[in-house]
Amino acid sequence: MRKMYKEIISEIMVKNNLSQEGMAKILGVNQTTVGQWLNGKKKPGYDSILLLYEKFGVTPNELFGIE
């Protein structure tokens, strides 16, 4: 089964020793937003997707499990 955005974001945070607050600062979003991504309640928006690619090398296709 392919990983989805919430697992990938969680792995990025662990690998880079980032809290929700730290990830939020890097991506310019609220800490609550990161929590909602991790819980699957909300998907990252366009700007956050681009920053995840720029900062961590995760492509939008990888983020959403598209082959």
PQR file with spaces between the fields and no chain letter, atoms N, CA, C, O and H, PARSE charges and radii, in Angstrom:
ATOM       1  N    MET     1       0.832   -1.185    0.000 -0.4000 1.5000
ATOM       2  CA   MET     1       0.000    0.000    0.000 -0.0000 2.0000
ATOM       3  C    MET     1       0.882    1.256    0.000  0.5500 1.7000
ATOM       4  O    MET     1       1.871    1.340    0.727 -0.5500 1.4000
ATOM       5  N    ARG     2       0.504    2.204   -0.814 -0.4000 1.5000
ATOM       6  CA   ARG     2       1.271    3.440   -0.929 -0.0000 2.0000
ATOM       7  C    ARG     2       1.061    4.324    0.285  0.5500 1.7000
ATOM       8  O    ARG     2      -0.011    4.342    0.890 -0.5500 1.4000
ATOM       9  H    ARG     2      -0.300    2.135   -1.405  0.4000 1.0000
ATOM      10  N    LYS     3       2.113    5.058    0.628 -0.4000 1.5000
ATOM      11  CA   LYS     3       2.016    6.018    1.720 -0.0000 2.0000
ATOM      12  C    LYS     3       1.270    7.239    1.221  0.5500 1.7000
ATOM      13  O    LYS     3       1.362    7.620    0.054 -0.5500 1.4000
ATOM      14  H    LYS     3       2.984    5.043    0.137  0.4000 1.0000
ATOM      15  N    MET     4       0.541    7.833    2.122 -0.4000 1.5000
ATOM      16  CA   MET     4      -0.182    9.058    1.794 -0.0000 2.0000
ATOM      17  C    MET     4       0.451   10.230    2.541  0.5500 1.7000
ATOM      18  O    MET     4       1.369   10.055    3.342 -0.5500 1.4000
ATOM      19  H    MET     4       0.466    7.525    3.070  0.4000 1.0000
ATOM      20  N    TYR     5      -0.056   11.415    2.262 -0.4000 1.5000
ATOM      21  CA   TYR     5       0.552   12.645    2.764 -0.0000 2.0000
ATOM      22  C    TYR     5       0.780   12.642    4.269  0.5500 1.7000
ATOM      23  O    TYR     5       1.808   13.139    4.730 -0.5500 1.4000
ATOM      24  H    TYR     5      -0.802   11.557    1.611  0.4000 1.0000
ATOM      25  N    LYS     6      -0.148   12.097    5.043 -0.4000 1.5000
ATOM      26  CA   LYS     6       0.028   12.186    6.494 -0.0000 2.0000
ATOM      27  C    LYS     6       1.213   11.337    6.975  0.5500 1.7000
ATOM      28  O    LYS     6       1.939   11.744    7.881 -0.5500 1.4000
ATOM      29  H    LYS     6      -0.983   11.694    4.669  0.4000 1.0000
ATOM      30  N    GLU     7       1.407   10.160    6.370 -0.4000 1.5000
ATOM      31  CA   GLU     7       2.560    9.327    6.741 -0.0000 2.0000
ATOM      32  C    GLU     7       3.859    9.968    6.269  0.5500 1.7000
ATOM      33  O    GLU     7       4.862    9.940    6.981 -0.5500 1.4000
ATOM      34  H    GLU     7       0.817    9.829    5.633  0.4000 1.0000
ATOM      35  N    ILE     8       3.843   10.539    5.086 -0.4000 1.5000
ATOM      36  CA   ILE     8       5.045   11.146    4.533 -0.0000 2.0000
ATOM      37  C    ILE     8       5.452   12.371    5.357  0.5500 1.7000
ATOM      38  O    ILE     8       6.629   12.544    5.673 -0.5500 1.4000
ATOM      39  H    ILE     8       3.028   10.562    4.508  0.4000 1.0000
ATOM      40  N    ILE     9       4.499   13.199    5.695 -0.4000 1.5000
ATOM      41  CA   ILE     9       4.804   14.382    6.504 -0.0000 2.0000
ATOM      42  C    ILE     9       5.327   13.967    7.875  0.5500 1.7000
ATOM      43  O    ILE     9       6.270   14.569    8.389 -0.5500 1.4000
ATOM      44  H    ILE     9       3.543   13.058    5.438  0.4000 1.0000
ATOM      45  N    SER    10       4.725   12.952    8.461 -0.4000 1.5000
ATOM      46  CA   SER    10       5.192   12.442    9.750 -0.0000 2.0000
ATOM      47  C    SER    10       6.638   11.943    9.649  0.5500 1.7000
ATOM      48  O    SER    10       7.454   12.220   10.528 -0.5500 1.4000
ATOM      49  H    SER    10       3.959   12.463    8.043  0.4000 1.0000
ATOM      50  N    GLU    11       6.951   11.212    8.586 -0.4000 1.5000
ATOM      51  CA   GLU    11       8.317   10.706    8.389 -0.0000 2.0000
ATOM      52  C    GLU    11       9.308   11.852    8.213  0.5500 1.7000
ATOM      53  O    GLU    11      10.415   11.796    8.751 -0.5500 1.4000
ATOM      54  H    GLU    11       6.288   10.987    7.872  0.4000 1.0000
ATOM      55  N    ILE    12       8.928   12.887    7.470 -0.4000 1.5000
ATOM      56  CA   ILE    12       9.794   14.055    7.284 -0.0000 2.0000
ATOM      57  C    ILE    12      10.081   14.696    8.640  0.5500 1.7000
ATOM      58  O    ILE    12      11.217   15.071    8.930 -0.5500 1.4000
ATOM      59  H    ILE    12       8.029   12.932    7.034  0.4000 1.0000
ATOM      60  N    MET    13       9.049   14.817    9.460 -0.4000 1.5000
ATOM      61  CA   MET    13       9.211   15.440   10.764 -0.0000 2.0000
ATOM      62  C    MET    13      10.155   14.626   11.654  0.5500 1.7000
ATOM      63  O    MET    13      11.013   15.193   12.331 -0.5500 1.4000
ATOM      64  H    MET    13       8.126   14.512    9.224  0.4000 1.0000
ATOM      65  N    VAL    14      10.001   13.311   11.655 -0.4000 1.5000
ATOM      66  CA   VAL    14      10.871   12.453   12.464 -0.0000 2.0000
ATOM      67  C    VAL    14      12.307   12.529   11.957  0.5500 1.7000
ATOM      68  O    VAL    14      13.239   12.705   12.741 -0.5500 1.4000
ATOM      69  H    VAL    14       9.304   12.850   11.105  0.4000 1.0000
ATOM      70  N    LYS    15      12.480   12.396   10.652 -0.4000 1.5000
ATOM      71  CA   LYS    15      13.817   12.407   10.039 -0.0000 2.0000
ATOM      72  C    LYS    15      14.558   13.706   10.322  0.5500 1.7000
ATOM      73  O    LYS    15      15.773   13.699   10.519 -0.5500 1.4000
ATOM      74  H    LYS    15      11.723   12.252   10.015  0.4000 1.0000
ATOM      75  N    ASN    16      13.829   14.824   10.344 -0.4000 1.5000
ATOM      76  CA   ASN    16      14.439   16.133   10.537 -0.0000 2.0000
ATOM      77  C    ASN    16      14.271   16.674   11.954  0.5500 1.7000
ATOM      78  O    ASN    16      14.543   17.844   12.223 -0.5500 1.4000
ATOM      79  H    ASN    16      12.842   14.830   10.183  0.4000 1.0000
ATOM      80  N    ASN    17      13.813   15.795   12.863 -0.4000 1.5000
ATOM      81  CA   ASN    17      13.636   16.154   14.273 -0.0000 2.0000
ATOM      82  C    ASN    17      12.802   17.425   14.433  0.5500 1.7000
ATOM      83  O    ASN    17      13.179   18.338   15.167 -0.5500 1.4000
ATOM      84  H    ASN    17      13.592   14.844   12.644  0.4000 1.0000
ATOM      85  N    LEU    18      11.668   17.469   13.737 -0.4000 1.5000
ATOM      86  CA   LEU    18      10.791   18.631   13.758 -0.0000 2.0000
ATOM      87  C    LEU    18       9.517   18.342   14.547  0.5500 1.7000
ATOM      88  O    LEU    18       8.911   17.279   14.410 -0.5500 1.4000
ATOM      89  H    LEU    18      11.362   16.727   13.140  0.4000 1.0000
ATOM      90  N    SER    19       9.131   19.293   15.360 -0.4000 1.5000
ATOM      91  CA   SER    19       7.825   19.241   16.027 -0.0000 2.0000
ATOM      92  C    SER    19       6.786   19.764   15.045  0.5500 1.7000
ATOM      93  O    SER    19       7.127   20.230   13.958 -0.5500 1.4000
ATOM      94  H    SER    19       9.623   20.156   15.471  0.4000 1.0000
ATOM      95  N    GLN    20       5.520   19.686   15.430 -0.4000 1.5000
ATOM      96  CA   GLN    20       4.474   20.283   14.600 -0.0000 2.0000
ATOM      97  C    GLN    20       4.734   21.773   14.441  0.5500 1.7000
ATOM      98  O    GLN    20       4.540   22.334   13.362 -0.5500 1.4000
ATOM      99  H    GLN    20       5.243   19.308   16.313  0.4000 1.0000
ATOM     100  N    GLU    21       5.173   22.410   15.517 -0.4000 1.5000
ATOM     101  CA   GLU    21       5.457   23.835   15.471 -0.0000 2.0000
ATOM     102  C    GLU    21       6.612   24.134   14.512  0.5500 1.7000
ATOM     103  O    GLU    21       6.549   25.089   13.738 -0.5500 1.4000
ATOM     104  H    GLU    21       5.330   21.954   16.393  0.4000 1.0000
ATOM     105  N    GLY    22       7.659   23.318   14.567 -0.4000 1.5000
ATOM     106  CA   GLY    22       8.803   23.512   13.677 -0.0000 2.0000
ATOM     107  C    GLY    22       8.429   23.339   12.213  0.5500 1.7000
ATOM     108  O    GLY    22       8.851   24.119   11.360 -0.5500 1.4000
ATOM     109  H    GLY    22       7.710   22.542   15.196  0.4000 1.0000
ATOM     110  N    MET    23       7.638   22.318   11.927 -0.4000 1.5000
ATOM     111  CA   MET    23       7.187   22.091   10.556 -0.0000 2.0000
ATOM     112  C    MET    23       6.310   23.244   10.100  0.5500 1.7000
ATOM     113  O    MET    23       6.422   23.704    8.963 -0.5500 1.4000
ATOM     114  H    MET    23       7.295   21.684   12.620  0.4000 1.0000
ATOM     115  N    ALA    24       5.445   23.709   10.977 -0.4000 1.5000
ATOM     116  CA   ALA    24       4.559   24.824   10.644 -0.0000 2.0000
ATOM     117  C    ALA    24       5.360   26.078   10.286  0.5500 1.7000
ATOM     118  O    ALA    24       5.019   26.785    9.339 -0.5500 1.4000
ATOM     119  H    ALA    24       5.354   23.336   11.900  0.4000 1.0000
ATOM     120  N    LYS    25       6.409   26.346   11.035 -0.4000 1.5000
ATOM     121  CA   LYS    25       7.239   27.530   10.749 -0.0000 2.0000
ATOM     122  C    LYS    25       7.908   27.417    9.384  0.5500 1.7000
ATOM     123  O    LYS    25       7.946   28.389    8.629 -0.5500 1.4000
ATOM     124  H    LYS    25       6.686   25.771   11.805  0.4000 1.0000
ATOM     125  N    ILE    26       8.429   26.253    9.069 -0.4000 1.5000
ATOM     126  CA   ILE    26       9.087   26.046    7.774 -0.0000 2.0000
ATOM     127  C    ILE    26       8.111   26.253    6.626  0.5500 1.7000
ATOM     128  O    ILE    26       8.463   26.833    5.599 -0.5500 1.4000
ATOM     129  H    ILE    26       8.398   25.464    9.683  0.4000 1.0000
ATOM     130  N    LEU    27       6.891   25.781    6.803 -0.4000 1.5000
ATOM     131  CA   LEU    27       5.903   25.834    5.724 -0.0000 2.0000
ATOM     132  C    LEU    27       5.009   27.071    5.766  0.5500 1.7000
ATOM     133  O    LEU    27       4.188   27.276    4.872 -0.5500 1.4000
ATOM     134  H    LEU    27       6.605   25.310    7.638  0.4000 1.0000
ATOM     135  N    GLY    28       5.166   27.886    6.791 -0.4000 1.5000
ATOM     136  CA   GLY    28       4.386   29.109    6.886 -0.0000 2.0000
ATOM     137  C    GLY    28       2.906   28.880    7.146  0.5500 1.7000
ATOM     138  O    GLY    28       2.052   29.620    6.658 -0.5500 1.4000
ATOM     139  H    GLY    28       5.833   27.720    7.517  0.4000 1.0000
ATOM     140  N    VAL    29       2.616   27.841    7.924 -0.4000 1.5000
ATOM     141  CA   VAL    29       1.230   27.537    8.283 -0.0000 2.0000
ATOM     142  C    VAL    29       1.103   27.496    9.802  0.5500 1.7000
ATOM     143  O    VAL    29       2.102   27.581   10.515 -0.5500 1.4000
ATOM     144  H    VAL    29       3.309   27.239    8.320  0.4000 1.0000
ATOM     145  N    ASN    30      -0.099   27.367   10.284 -0.4000 1.5000
ATOM     146  CA   ASN    30      -0.391   27.260   11.700 -0.0000 2.0000
ATOM     147  C    ASN    30      -0.067   25.850   12.191  0.5500 1.7000
ATOM     148  O    ASN    30      -0.207   24.883   11.442 -0.5500 1.4000
ATOM     149  H    ASN    30      -0.912   27.297    9.705  0.4000 1.0000
ATOM     150  N    GLN    31       0.359   25.734   13.427 -0.4000 1.5000
ATOM     151  CA   GLN    31       0.636   24.421   14.015 -0.0000 2.0000
ATOM     152  C    GLN    31      -0.598   23.529   13.968  0.5500 1.7000
ATOM     153  O    GLN    31      -0.480   22.323   13.751 -0.5500 1.4000
ATOM     154  H    GLN    31       0.473   26.519   14.035  0.4000 1.0000
ATOM     155  N    THR    32      -1.765   24.100   14.167 -0.4000 1.5000
ATOM     156  CA   THR    32      -3.017   23.343   14.100 -0.0000 2.0000
ATOM     157  C    THR    32      -3.195   22.705   12.727  0.5500 1.7000
ATOM     158  O    THR    32      -3.679   21.579   12.616 -0.5500 1.4000
ATOM     159  H    THR    32      -1.861   25.080   14.343  0.4000 1.0000
ATOM     160  N    THR    33      -2.803   23.428   11.692 -0.4000 1.5000
ATOM     161  CA   THR    33      -2.910   22.911   10.326 -0.0000 2.0000
ATOM     162  C    THR    33      -2.066   21.662   10.157  0.5500 1.7000
ATOM     163  O    THR    33      -2.522   20.676    9.577 -0.5500 1.4000
ATOM     164  H    THR    33      -2.410   24.343   11.783  0.4000 1.0000
ATOM     165  N    VAL    34      -0.843   21.694   10.655 -0.4000 1.5000
ATOM     166  CA   VAL    34       0.033   20.514   10.569 -0.0000 2.0000
ATOM     167  C    VAL    34      -0.614   19.346   11.314  0.5500 1.7000
ATOM     168  O    VAL    34      -0.596   18.218   10.822 -0.5500 1.4000
ATOM     169  H    VAL    34      -0.472   22.495   11.126  0.4000 1.0000
ATOM     170  N    GLY    35      -1.175   19.598   12.474 -0.4000 1.5000
ATOM     171  CA   GLY    35      -1.871   18.553   13.224 -0.0000 2.0000
ATOM     172  C    GLY    35      -3.028   17.963   12.444  0.5500 1.7000
ATOM     173  O    GLY    35      -3.258   16.754   12.480 -0.5500 1.4000
ATOM     174  H    GLY    35      -1.190   20.515   12.873  0.4000 1.0000
ATOM     175  N    GLN    36      -3.758   18.817   11.738 -0.4000 1.5000
ATOM     176  CA   GLN    36      -4.879   18.329   10.928 -0.0000 2.0000
ATOM     177  C    GLN    36      -4.382   17.476    9.765  0.5500 1.7000
ATOM     178  O    GLN    36      -5.036   16.500    9.397 -0.5500 1.4000
ATOM     179  H    GLN    36      -3.571   19.799   11.709  0.4000 1.0000
ATOM     180  N    TRP    37      -3.245   17.824    9.186 -0.4000 1.5000
ATOM     181  CA   TRP    37      -2.660   16.977    8.128 -0.0000 2.0000
ATOM     182  C    TRP    37      -2.313   15.609    8.688  0.5500 1.7000
ATOM     183  O    TRP    37      -2.621   14.581    8.087 -0.5500 1.4000
ATOM     184  H    TRP    37      -2.714   18.617    9.485  0.4000 1.0000
ATOM     185  N    LEU    38      -1.666   15.610    9.848 -0.4000 1.5000
ATOM     186  CA   LEU    38      -1.213   14.348   10.448 -0.0000 2.0000
ATOM     187  C    LEU    38      -2.386   13.464   10.851  0.5500 1.7000
ATOM     188  O    LEU    38      -2.259   12.240   10.868 -0.5500 1.4000
ATOM     189  H    LEU    38      -1.415   16.446   10.337  0.4000 1.0000
ATOM     190  N    ASN    39      -3.524   14.069   11.173 -0.4000 1.5000
ATOM     191  CA   ASN    39      -4.723   13.312   11.536 -0.0000 2.0000
ATOM     192  C    ASN    39      -5.587   12.974   10.328  0.5500 1.7000
ATOM     193  O    ASN    39      -6.600   12.286   10.458 -0.5500 1.4000
ATOM     194  H    ASN    39      -3.627   15.064   11.159  0.4000 1.0000
ATOM     195  N    GLY    40      -5.188   13.456    9.153 -0.4000 1.5000
ATOM     196  CA   GLY    40      -5.961   13.182    7.948 -0.0000 2.0000
ATOM     197  C    GLY    40      -7.241   13.995    7.835  0.5500 1.7000
ATOM     198  O    GLY    40      -8.108   13.673    7.023 -0.5500 1.4000
ATOM     199  H    GLY    40      -4.365   14.014    9.047  0.4000 1.0000
ATOM     200  N    LYS    41      -7.372   15.050    8.643 -0.4000 1.5000
ATOM     201  CA   LYS    41      -8.582   15.874    8.615 -0.0000 2.0000
ATOM     202  C    LYS    41      -8.521   16.940    7.526  0.5500 1.7000
ATOM     203  O    LYS    41      -9.545   17.485    7.116 -0.5500 1.4000
ATOM     204  H    LYS    41      -6.668   15.311    9.303  0.4000 1.0000
ATOM     205  N    LYS    42      -7.305   17.228    7.064 -0.4000 1.5000
ATOM     206  CA   LYS    42      -7.104   18.281    6.084 -0.0000 2.0000
ATOM     207  C    LYS    42      -5.913   17.894    5.213  0.5500 1.7000
ATOM     208  O    LYS    42      -4.976   17.251    5.687 -0.5500 1.4000
ATOM     209  H    LYS    42      -6.472   16.785    7.397  0.4000 1.0000
ATOM     210  N    LYS    43      -5.951   18.285    3.943 -0.4000 1.5000
ATOM     211  CA   LYS    43      -4.835   18.036    3.032 -0.0000 2.0000
ATOM     212  C    LYS    43      -4.032   19.315    2.860  0.5500 1.7000
ATOM     213  O    LYS    43      -4.582   20.414    2.933 -0.5500 1.4000
ATOM     214  H    LYS    43      -6.712   18.807    3.558  0.4000 1.0000
ATOM     215  N    PRO    44      -2.720   19.172    2.628 -0.5600 1.5000
ATOM     216  CA   PRO    44      -1.904   20.367    2.391  0.2800 2.0000
ATOM     217  C    PRO    44      -2.383   21.119    1.150  0.5500 1.7000
ATOM     218  O    PRO    44      -2.774   20.517    0.150 -0.5500 1.4000
ATOM     219  N    GLY    45      -2.342   22.438    1.239 -0.4000 1.5000
ATOM     220  CA   GLY    45      -2.704   23.285    0.118 -0.0000 2.0000
ATOM     221  C    GLY    45      -1.557   23.437   -0.864  0.5500 1.7000
ATOM     222  O    GLY    45      -0.452   22.946   -0.633 -0.5500 1.4000
ATOM     223  H    GLY    45      -2.025   22.927    2.051  0.4000 1.0000
ATOM     224  N    TYR    46      -1.832   24.118   -1.952 -0.4000 1.5000
ATOM     225  CA   TYR    46      -0.869   24.282   -3.040 -0.0000 2.0000
ATOM     226  C    TYR    46       0.475   24.837   -2.565  0.5500 1.7000
ATOM     227  O    TYR    46       1.522   24.272   -2.879 -0.5500 1.4000
ATOM     228  H    TYR    46      -2.730   24.517   -2.140  0.4000 1.0000
ATOM     229  N    ASP    47       0.452   25.945   -1.807 -0.4000 1.5000
ATOM     230  CA   ASP    47       1.698   26.561   -1.351 -0.0000 2.0000
ATOM     231  C    ASP    47       2.495   25.618   -0.453  0.5500 1.7000
ATOM     232  O    ASP    47       3.721   25.558   -0.553 -0.5500 1.4000
ATOM     233  H    ASP    47      -0.399   26.403   -1.551  0.4000 1.0000
ATOM     234  N    SER    48       1.816   24.888    0.415 -0.4000 1.5000
ATOM     235  CA   SER    48       2.496   23.945    1.302 -0.0000 2.0000
ATOM     236  C    SER    48       3.083   22.783    0.519  0.5500 1.7000
ATOM     237  O    SER    48       4.173   22.304    0.835 -0.5500 1.4000
ATOM     238  H    SER    48       0.821   24.937    0.496  0.4000 1.0000
ATOM     239  N    ILE    49       2.369   22.332   -0.494 -0.4000 1.5000
ATOM     240  CA   ILE    49       2.872   21.237   -1.338 -0.0000 2.0000
ATOM     241  C    ILE    49       4.160   21.669   -2.029  0.5500 1.7000
ATOM     242  O    ILE    49       5.122   20.903   -2.092 -0.5500 1.4000
ATOM     243  H    ILE    49       1.485   22.721   -0.750  0.4000 1.0000
ATOM     244  N    LEU    50       4.179   22.893   -2.547 -0.4000 1.5000
ATOM     245  CA   LEU    50       5.390   23.394   -3.207 -0.0000 2.0000
ATOM     246  C    LEU    50       6.552   23.506   -2.224  0.5500 1.7000
ATOM     247  O    LEU    50       7.684   23.162   -2.564 -0.5500 1.4000
ATOM     248  H    LEU    50       3.398   23.515   -2.496  0.4000 1.0000
ATOM     249  N    LEU    51       6.284   23.979   -1.020 -0.4000 1.5000
ATOM     250  CA   LEU    51       7.345   24.095   -0.019 -0.0000 2.0000
ATOM     251  C    LEU    51       7.844   22.730    0.449  0.5500 1.7000
ATOM     252  O    LEU    51       9.036   22.563    0.707 -0.5500 1.4000
ATOM     253  H    LEU    51       5.364   24.258   -0.744  0.4000 1.0000
ATOM     254  N    LEU    52       6.950   21.761    0.559 -0.4000 1.5000
ATOM     255  CA   LEU    52       7.392   20.403    0.917 -0.0000 2.0000
ATOM     256  C    LEU    52       8.345   19.865   -0.145  0.5500 1.7000
ATOM     257  O    LEU    52       9.307   19.165    0.171 -0.5500 1.4000
ATOM     258  H    LEU    52       5.982   21.896    0.350  0.4000 1.0000
ATOM     259  N    TYR    53       8.076   20.192   -1.391 -0.4000 1.5000
ATOM     260  CA   TYR    53       8.970   19.780   -2.477 -0.0000 2.0000
ATOM     261  C    TYR    53      10.293   20.544   -2.398  0.5500 1.7000
ATOM     262  O    TYR    53      11.363   19.939   -2.468 -0.5500 1.4000
ATOM     263  H    TYR    53       7.295   20.761   -1.648  0.4000 1.0000
ATOM     264  N    GLU    54      10.225   21.858   -2.255 -0.4000 1.5000
ATOM     265  CA   GLU    54      11.440   22.674   -2.226 -0.0000 2.0000
ATOM     266  C    GLU    54      12.331   22.364   -1.030  0.5500 1.7000
ATOM     267  O    GLU    54      13.550   22.274   -1.173 -0.5500 1.4000
ATOM     268  H    GLU    54       9.356   22.349   -2.198  0.4000 1.0000
ATOM     269  N    LYS    55      11.745   22.202    0.128 -0.4000 1.5000
ATOM     270  CA   LYS    55      12.523   22.020    1.369 -0.0000 2.0000
ATOM     271  C    LYS    55      12.936   20.570    1.616  0.5500 1.7000
ATOM     272  O    LYS    55      13.995   20.308    2.186 -0.5500 1.4000
ATOM     273  H    LYS    55      10.754   22.275    0.245  0.4000 1.0000
ATOM     274  N    PHE    56      12.082   19.617    1.177 -0.4000 1.5000
ATOM     275  CA   PHE    56      12.326   18.222    1.541 -0.0000 2.0000
ATOM     276  C    PHE    56      12.382   17.271    0.351  0.5500 1.7000
ATOM     277  O    PHE    56      12.625   16.078    0.534 -0.5500 1.4000
ATOM     278  H    PHE    56      11.221   19.830    0.714  0.4000 1.0000
ATOM     279  N    GLY    57      12.162   17.771   -0.861 -0.4000 1.5000
ATOM     280  CA   GLY    57      12.277   16.943   -2.060 -0.0000 2.0000
ATOM     281  C    GLY    57      11.137   15.962   -2.282  0.5500 1.7000
ATOM     282  O    GLY    57      11.287   14.999   -3.034 -0.5500 1.4000
ATOM     283  H    GLY    57      11.964   18.740   -1.009  0.4000 1.0000
ATOM     284  N    VAL    58      10.001   16.194   -1.637 -0.4000 1.5000
ATOM     285  CA   VAL    58       8.847   15.308   -1.802 -0.0000 2.0000
ATOM     286  C    VAL    58       7.981   15.856   -2.936  0.5500 1.7000
ATOM     287  O    VAL    58       7.475   16.974   -2.845 -0.5500 1.4000
ATOM     288  H    VAL    58       9.879   16.976   -1.026  0.4000 1.0000
ATOM     289  N    THR    59       7.814   15.085   -3.986 -0.4000 1.5000
ATOM     290  CA   THR    59       7.010   15.554   -5.107 -0.0000 2.0000
ATOM     291  C    THR    59       5.526   15.474   -4.759  0.5500 1.7000
ATOM     292  O    THR    59       5.134   14.683   -3.901 -0.5500 1.4000
ATOM     293  H    THR    59       8.226   14.177   -4.060  0.4000 1.0000
ATOM     294  N    PRO    60       4.696   16.288   -5.419 -0.5600 1.5000
ATOM     295  CA   PRO    60       3.257   16.193   -5.182  0.2800 2.0000
ATOM     296  C    PRO    60       2.716   14.780   -5.442  0.5500 1.7000
ATOM     297  O    PRO    60       1.842   14.305   -4.717 -0.5500 1.4000
ATOM     298  N    ASN    61       3.236   14.120   -6.471 -0.4000 1.5000
ATOM     299  CA   ASN    61       2.787   12.753   -6.758 -0.0000 2.0000
ATOM     300  C    ASN    61       3.100   11.817   -5.600  0.5500 1.7000
ATOM     301  O    ASN    61       2.258   11.007   -5.213 -0.5500 1.4000
ATOM     302  H    ASN    61       3.947   14.507   -7.059  0.4000 1.0000
ATOM     303  N    GLU    62       4.300   11.920   -5.047 -0.4000 1.5000
ATOM     304  CA   GLU    62       4.663   11.084   -3.891 -0.0000 2.0000
ATOM     305  C    GLU    62       3.755   11.399   -2.708  0.5500 1.7000
ATOM     306  O    GLU    62       3.291   10.499   -2.007 -0.5500 1.4000
ATOM     307  H    GLU    62       4.984   12.578   -5.362  0.4000 1.0000
ATOM     308  N    LEU    63       3.510   12.688   -2.497 -0.4000 1.5000
ATOM     309  CA   LEU    63       2.731   13.130   -1.347 -0.0000 2.0000
ATOM     310  C    LEU    63       1.322   12.551   -1.359  0.5500 1.7000
ATOM     311  O    LEU    63       0.765   12.239   -0.306 -0.5500 1.4000
ATOM     312  H    LEU    63       3.887   13.418   -3.066  0.4000 1.0000
ATOM     313  N    PHE    64       0.747   12.406   -2.551 -0.4000 1.5000
ATOM     314  CA   PHE    64      -0.627   11.923   -2.648 -0.0000 2.0000
ATOM     315  C    PHE    64      -0.741   10.516   -3.226  0.5500 1.7000
ATOM     316  O    PHE    64      -1.829   10.088   -3.611 -0.5500 1.4000
ATOM     317  H    PHE    64       1.200   12.660   -3.406  0.4000 1.0000
ATOM     318  N    GLY    65       0.384    9.796   -3.287 -0.4000 1.5000
ATOM     319  CA   GLY    65       0.365    8.393   -3.681 -0.0000 2.0000
ATOM     320  C    GLY    65       0.007    8.160   -5.130  0.5500 1.7000
ATOM     321  O    GLY    65      -0.613    7.149   -5.459 -0.5500 1.4000
ATOM     322  H    GLY    65       1.267   10.144   -2.975  0.4000 1.0000
ATOM     323  N    ILE    66       0.390    9.088   -6.013 -0.4000 1.5000
ATOM     324  CA   ILE    66       0.104    8.940   -7.441 -0.0000 2.0000
ATOM     325  C    ILE    66       1.323    8.356   -8.133  0.5500 1.7000
ATOM     326  O    ILE    66       2.444    8.830   -7.948 -0.5500 1.4000
ATOM     327  H    ILE    66       0.894    9.909   -5.746  0.4000 1.0000
ATOM     328  N    GLU    67       1.096    7.340   -8.918 -0.4000 1.5000
ATOM     329  CA   GLU    67       2.209    6.714   -9.646 -0.0000 2.0000
ATOM     330  C    GLU    67       2.268    7.200  -11.064  0.5500 1.7000
ATOM     331  O    GLU    67       3.140    6.781  -11.824 -0.5500 1.4000
ATOM     332  H    GLU    67       0.186    6.955   -9.068  0.4000 1.0000
